[in-house]
C-alpha positions as CSV (number, residue, x, y, z in Angstrom):
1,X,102.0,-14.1,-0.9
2,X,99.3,-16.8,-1.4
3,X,96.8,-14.4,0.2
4,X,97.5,-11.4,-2.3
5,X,96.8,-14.3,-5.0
6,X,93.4,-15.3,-3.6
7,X,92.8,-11.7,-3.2
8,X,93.9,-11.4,-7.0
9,X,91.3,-14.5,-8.2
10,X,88.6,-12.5,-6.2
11,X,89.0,-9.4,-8.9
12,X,89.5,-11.5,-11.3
13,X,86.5,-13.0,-11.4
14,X,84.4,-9.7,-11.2
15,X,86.7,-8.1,-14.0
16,X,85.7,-11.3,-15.7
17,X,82.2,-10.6,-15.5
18,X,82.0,-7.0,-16.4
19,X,83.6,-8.2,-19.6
20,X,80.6,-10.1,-19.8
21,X,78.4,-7.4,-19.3
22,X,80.1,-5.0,-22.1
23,X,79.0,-8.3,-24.6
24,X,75.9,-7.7,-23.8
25,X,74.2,-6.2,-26.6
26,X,70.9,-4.0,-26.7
27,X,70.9,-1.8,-23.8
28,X,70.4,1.8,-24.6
29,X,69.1,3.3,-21.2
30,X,68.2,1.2,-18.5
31,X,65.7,3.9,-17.4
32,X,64.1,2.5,-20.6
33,X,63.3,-0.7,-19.3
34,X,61.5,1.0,-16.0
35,X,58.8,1.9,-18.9
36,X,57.8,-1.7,-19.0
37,X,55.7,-2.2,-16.1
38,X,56.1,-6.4,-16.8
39,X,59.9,-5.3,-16.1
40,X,59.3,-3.7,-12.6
41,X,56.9,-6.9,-11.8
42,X,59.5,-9.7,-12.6
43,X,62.4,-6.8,-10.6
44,X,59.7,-7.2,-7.8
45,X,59.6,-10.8,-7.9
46,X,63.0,-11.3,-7.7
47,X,63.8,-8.6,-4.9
48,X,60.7,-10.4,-3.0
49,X,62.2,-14.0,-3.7
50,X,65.8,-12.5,-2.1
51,X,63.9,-10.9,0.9
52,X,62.1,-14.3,1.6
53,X,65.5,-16.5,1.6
54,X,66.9,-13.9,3.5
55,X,64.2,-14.0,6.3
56,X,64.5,-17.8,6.2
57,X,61.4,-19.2,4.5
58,X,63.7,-21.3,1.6
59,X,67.1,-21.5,0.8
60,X,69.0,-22.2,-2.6
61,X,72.1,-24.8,-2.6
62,X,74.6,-24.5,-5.3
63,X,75.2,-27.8,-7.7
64,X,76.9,-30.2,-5.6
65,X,80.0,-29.8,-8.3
66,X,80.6,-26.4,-7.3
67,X,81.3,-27.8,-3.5
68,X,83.8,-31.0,-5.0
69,X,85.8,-27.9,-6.1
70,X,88.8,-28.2,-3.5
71,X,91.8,-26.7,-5.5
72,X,95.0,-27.2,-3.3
73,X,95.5,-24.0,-2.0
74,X,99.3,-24.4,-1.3
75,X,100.2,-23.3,-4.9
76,X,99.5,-19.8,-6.8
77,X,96.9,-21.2,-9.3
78,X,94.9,-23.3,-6.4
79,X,95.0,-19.7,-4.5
80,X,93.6,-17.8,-7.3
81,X,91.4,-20.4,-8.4
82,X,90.2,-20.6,-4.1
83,X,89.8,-16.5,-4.9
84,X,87.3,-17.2,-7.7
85,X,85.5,-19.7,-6.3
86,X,85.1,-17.7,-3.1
87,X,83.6,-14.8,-5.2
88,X,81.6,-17.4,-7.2
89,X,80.2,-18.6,-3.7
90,X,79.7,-15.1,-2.6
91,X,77.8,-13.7,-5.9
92,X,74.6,-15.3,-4.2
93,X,74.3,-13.2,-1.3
94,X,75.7,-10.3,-3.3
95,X,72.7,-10.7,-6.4
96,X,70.5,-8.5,-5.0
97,X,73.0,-5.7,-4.6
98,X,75.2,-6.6,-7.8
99,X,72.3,-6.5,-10.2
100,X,71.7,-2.8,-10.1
101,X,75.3,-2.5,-10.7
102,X,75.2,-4.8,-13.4
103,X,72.4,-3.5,-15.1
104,X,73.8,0.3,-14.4
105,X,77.0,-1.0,-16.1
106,X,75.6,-2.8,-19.2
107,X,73.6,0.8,-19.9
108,X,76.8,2.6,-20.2
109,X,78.4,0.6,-22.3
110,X,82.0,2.5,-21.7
111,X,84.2,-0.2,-21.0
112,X,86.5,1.9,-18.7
113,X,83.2,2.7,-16.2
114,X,82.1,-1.1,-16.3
115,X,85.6,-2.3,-15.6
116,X,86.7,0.2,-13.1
117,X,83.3,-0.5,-10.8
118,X,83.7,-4.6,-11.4
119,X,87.3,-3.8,-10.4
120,X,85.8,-2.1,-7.4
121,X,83.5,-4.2,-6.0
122,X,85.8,-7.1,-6.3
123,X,88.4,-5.2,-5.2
124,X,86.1,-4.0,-2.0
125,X,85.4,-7.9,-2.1
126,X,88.7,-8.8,-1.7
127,X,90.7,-6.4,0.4
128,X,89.0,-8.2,3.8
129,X,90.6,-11.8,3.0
130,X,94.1,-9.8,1.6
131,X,94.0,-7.9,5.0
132,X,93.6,-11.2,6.9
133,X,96.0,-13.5,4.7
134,X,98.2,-10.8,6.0
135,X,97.4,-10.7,9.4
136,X,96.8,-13.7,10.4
137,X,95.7,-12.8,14.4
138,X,92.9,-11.2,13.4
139,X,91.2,-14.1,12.7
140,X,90.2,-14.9,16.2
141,X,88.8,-11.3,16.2
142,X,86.4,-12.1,13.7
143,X,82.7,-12.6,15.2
144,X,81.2,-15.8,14.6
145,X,78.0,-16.9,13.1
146,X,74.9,-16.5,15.2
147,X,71.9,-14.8,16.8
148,X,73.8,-11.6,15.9
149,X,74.2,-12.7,12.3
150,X,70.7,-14.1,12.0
151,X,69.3,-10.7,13.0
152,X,71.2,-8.5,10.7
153,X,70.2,-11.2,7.6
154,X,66.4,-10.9,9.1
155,X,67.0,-7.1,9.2
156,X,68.3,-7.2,5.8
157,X,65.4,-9.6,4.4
158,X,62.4,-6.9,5.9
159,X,64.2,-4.2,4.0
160,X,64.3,-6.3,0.8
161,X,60.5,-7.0,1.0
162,X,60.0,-3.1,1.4
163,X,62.2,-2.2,-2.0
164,X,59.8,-5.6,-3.1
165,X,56.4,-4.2,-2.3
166,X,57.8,-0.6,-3.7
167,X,58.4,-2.1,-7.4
168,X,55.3,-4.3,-7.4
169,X,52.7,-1.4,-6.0
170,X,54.3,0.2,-9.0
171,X,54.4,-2.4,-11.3
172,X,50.3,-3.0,-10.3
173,X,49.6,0.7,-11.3
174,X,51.3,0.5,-14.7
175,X,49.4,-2.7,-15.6
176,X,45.8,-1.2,-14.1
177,X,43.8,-0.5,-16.9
Protein backbone atom coordinates (compact mmCIF):
# COMPACT_ATOMS: atom_id res chain seq x y z
CA UNK A 1 0.00 0.00 0.00
CA UNK A 2 2.69 2.51 1.16
CA UNK A 3 4.77 1.51 -1.92
CA UNK A 4 1.89 2.30 -4.54
CA UNK A 5 1.86 5.76 -2.65
CA UNK A 6 5.58 6.50 -3.09
CA UNK A 7 5.17 5.23 -6.44
CA UNK A 8 2.12 7.79 -6.75
CA UNK A 9 4.48 11.04 -5.28
CA UNK A 10 7.01 9.90 -8.03
CA UNK A 11 4.29 10.92 -10.87
CA UNK A 12 3.19 13.37 -9.09
CA UNK A 13 5.97 15.31 -9.15
CA UNK A 14 6.69 14.92 -12.94
CA UNK A 15 2.85 15.75 -13.69
CA UNK A 16 3.70 18.66 -11.47
CA UNK A 17 6.34 19.78 -13.65
CA UNK A 18 4.79 19.41 -17.04
CA UNK A 19 2.15 21.76 -15.66
CA UNK A 20 5.02 23.89 -15.24
CA UNK A 21 6.13 23.60 -18.57
CA UNK A 22 2.50 24.34 -20.27
CA UNK A 23 3.07 28.04 -18.16
CA UNK A 24 5.77 28.54 -19.97
CA UNK A 25 5.05 31.15 -22.38
CA UNK A 26 6.85 31.91 -25.82
CA UNK A 27 7.68 28.80 -27.45
CA UNK A 28 6.56 28.46 -30.95
CA UNK A 29 8.91 25.78 -32.52
CA UNK A 30 11.76 24.59 -30.72
CA UNK A 31 13.45 23.93 -34.08
CA UNK A 32 13.42 27.77 -33.92
CA UNK A 33 15.74 28.15 -31.26
CA UNK A 34 18.38 25.65 -33.22
CA UNK A 35 18.65 28.91 -35.53
CA UNK A 36 20.49 30.68 -32.83
CA UNK A 37 23.84 29.37 -32.94
CA UNK A 38 24.48 31.16 -29.09
CA UNK A 39 21.54 28.53 -28.32
CA UNK A 40 23.52 25.39 -29.58
CA UNK A 41 26.73 26.90 -27.72
CA UNK A 42 25.19 27.25 -24.14
CA UNK A 43 23.15 23.41 -25.20
CA UNK A 44 26.88 22.42 -25.76
CA UNK A 45 28.07 23.70 -22.66
CA UNK A 46 25.63 22.22 -20.57
CA UNK A 47 25.78 18.64 -22.33
CA UNK A 48 29.69 19.02 -21.90
CA UNK A 49 29.33 20.16 -18.10
CA UNK A 50 26.93 16.74 -17.69
CA UNK A 51 29.56 14.52 -19.53
CA UNK A 52 32.40 15.93 -17.22
CA UNK A 53 30.52 15.11 -13.81
CA UNK A 54 29.60 12.04 -15.21
CA UNK A 55 33.28 11.01 -16.03
CA UNK A 56 34.13 12.22 -12.49
CA UNK A 57 36.04 15.46 -12.90
CA UNK A 58 33.35 17.54 -10.37
CA UNK A 59 30.37 16.73 -8.69
CA UNK A 60 27.31 18.93 -7.67
CA UNK A 61 25.67 18.41 -3.98
CA UNK A 62 22.15 19.39 -3.51
CA UNK A 63 21.43 22.25 -0.58
CA UNK A 64 22.04 20.56 2.57
CA UNK A 65 18.00 21.25 3.24
CA UNK A 66 17.01 18.99 0.66
CA UNK A 67 18.99 16.02 2.67
CA UNK A 68 17.27 17.22 6.39
CA UNK A 69 14.12 16.24 4.44
CA UNK A 70 13.30 12.75 6.37
CA UNK A 71 9.35 12.60 6.11
CA UNK A 72 8.35 9.50 8.25
CA UNK A 73 7.64 7.12 5.78
CA UNK A 74 5.19 5.01 7.88
CA UNK A 75 2.15 7.18 6.88
CA UNK A 76 0.58 7.93 3.26
CA UNK A 77 1.61 11.62 3.11
CA UNK A 78 5.47 10.78 4.39
CA UNK A 79 5.26 7.97 1.42
CA UNK A 80 4.18 10.33 -1.19
CA UNK A 81 6.15 13.08 -0.01
CA UNK A 82 9.48 10.14 0.20
CA UNK A 83 8.04 9.54 -3.75
CA UNK A 84 8.68 13.27 -4.56
CA UNK A 85 11.63 13.76 -2.97
CA UNK A 86 13.04 10.59 -4.56
CA UNK A 87 12.18 12.02 -8.09
CA UNK A 88 13.39 15.45 -6.91
CA UNK A 89 16.88 13.62 -6.02
CA UNK A 90 16.69 11.70 -9.26
CA UNK A 91 15.97 14.83 -11.68
CA UNK A 92 19.80 15.44 -11.52
CA UNK A 93 20.99 12.50 -13.12
CA UNK A 94 17.90 12.47 -15.36
CA UNK A 95 18.67 16.52 -16.73
CA UNK A 96 20.45 15.66 -19.46
CA UNK A 97 17.80 13.29 -20.79
CA UNK A 98 14.68 15.26 -19.38
CA UNK A 99 15.58 18.50 -21.02
CA UNK A 100 14.90 17.45 -24.53
CA UNK A 101 11.73 16.18 -23.32
CA UNK A 102 11.04 19.21 -21.68
CA UNK A 103 11.92 21.49 -24.26
CA UNK A 104 9.93 19.04 -26.91
CA UNK A 105 7.02 19.39 -24.57
CA UNK A 106 6.98 23.24 -23.91
CA UNK A 107 6.95 23.47 -28.08
CA UNK A 108 3.73 21.66 -28.32
CA UNK A 109 1.94 23.36 -26.10
CA UNK A 110 -1.06 20.65 -26.05
CA UNK A 111 -1.57 19.98 -22.58
CA UNK A 112 -2.75 16.29 -23.20
CA UNK A 113 0.93 15.50 -25.04
CA UNK A 114 2.93 17.33 -22.19
CA UNK A 115 0.97 15.62 -19.49
CA UNK A 116 0.68 12.13 -20.95
CA UNK A 117 4.84 12.06 -21.61
CA UNK A 118 5.44 13.75 -17.80
CA UNK A 119 3.05 11.01 -16.78
CA UNK A 120 5.25 8.68 -18.63
CA UNK A 121 8.47 9.19 -17.61
CA UNK A 122 7.47 9.42 -14.02
CA UNK A 123 5.44 6.68 -14.50
CA UNK A 124 8.60 4.67 -16.21
CA UNK A 125 10.31 6.34 -12.98
CA UNK A 126 8.19 4.86 -10.71
CA UNK A 127 7.11 1.42 -11.72
CA UNK A 128 10.89 -0.04 -10.49
CA UNK A 129 10.33 1.10 -6.66
CA UNK A 130 6.15 0.02 -7.00
CA UNK A 131 7.55 -3.41 -8.41
CA UNK A 132 9.89 -3.68 -5.39
CA UNK A 133 7.57 -2.19 -2.49
CA UNK A 134 5.75 -5.12 -3.85
CA UNK A 135 8.14 -7.61 -3.84
CA UNK A 136 10.17 -7.15 -1.33
CA UNK A 137 12.89 -10.32 -2.13
CA UNK A 138 13.99 -8.71 -4.92
CA UNK A 139 15.90 -6.43 -3.16
CA UNK A 140 18.79 -8.56 -2.47
CA UNK A 141 18.77 -9.17 -6.33
CA UNK A 142 19.52 -5.80 -6.98
CA UNK A 143 23.35 -5.21 -8.00
CA UNK A 144 25.22 -2.92 -5.90
CA UNK A 145 27.25 0.11 -6.52
CA UNK A 146 30.60 -0.37 -7.98
CA UNK A 147 33.26 -0.89 -10.62
CA UNK A 148 30.35 -2.12 -12.73
CA UNK A 149 28.39 1.10 -12.05
CA UNK A 150 31.35 3.39 -12.42
CA UNK A 151 31.98 2.02 -15.94
CA UNK A 152 28.49 2.32 -17.28
CA UNK A 153 28.45 6.25 -15.68
CA UNK A 154 32.15 6.66 -17.46
CA UNK A 155 30.56 4.98 -20.62
CA UNK A 156 27.68 7.30 -20.33
CA UNK A 157 29.91 10.57 -19.69
CA UNK A 158 32.19 9.78 -23.25
CA UNK A 159 28.89 9.58 -25.01
CA UNK A 160 27.76 12.92 -23.48
CA UNK A 161 30.99 14.67 -24.48
CA UNK A 162 30.39 13.22 -28.13
CA UNK A 163 26.59 14.84 -28.37
CA UNK A 164 28.86 17.90 -26.55
CA UNK A 165 31.52 18.32 -29.23
CA UNK A 166 28.49 17.67 -31.99
CA UNK A 167 26.50 20.99 -30.86
CA UNK A 168 29.61 23.02 -30.22
CA UNK A 169 31.45 22.05 -33.82
CA UNK A 170 28.02 23.32 -34.88
CA UNK A 171 27.55 26.02 -32.73
CA UNK A 172 31.45 27.29 -33.98
CA UNK A 173 30.31 27.21 -37.69
CA UNK A 174 27.24 29.29 -37.12
CA UNK A 175 29.15 31.91 -35.26
CA UNK A 176 32.28 31.83 -37.95
CA UNK A 177 32.09 34.87 -39.89
Amino acid sequence: YLGSIMSAGVVAFWLILGVLILTISGFTAISSLFAYPLVILGIGIFILLMGLGMLGLFTVSLPQSVYLLNPKQETATGSSMFGILTAVLATPCTAPFMGTAAAWAAATKNPAMVLGVFGAIGLGMAVPYFVLAANPKLVRKMPSAGPASDLVKQVMGGLMMAVAVFFLGNALLGLWP
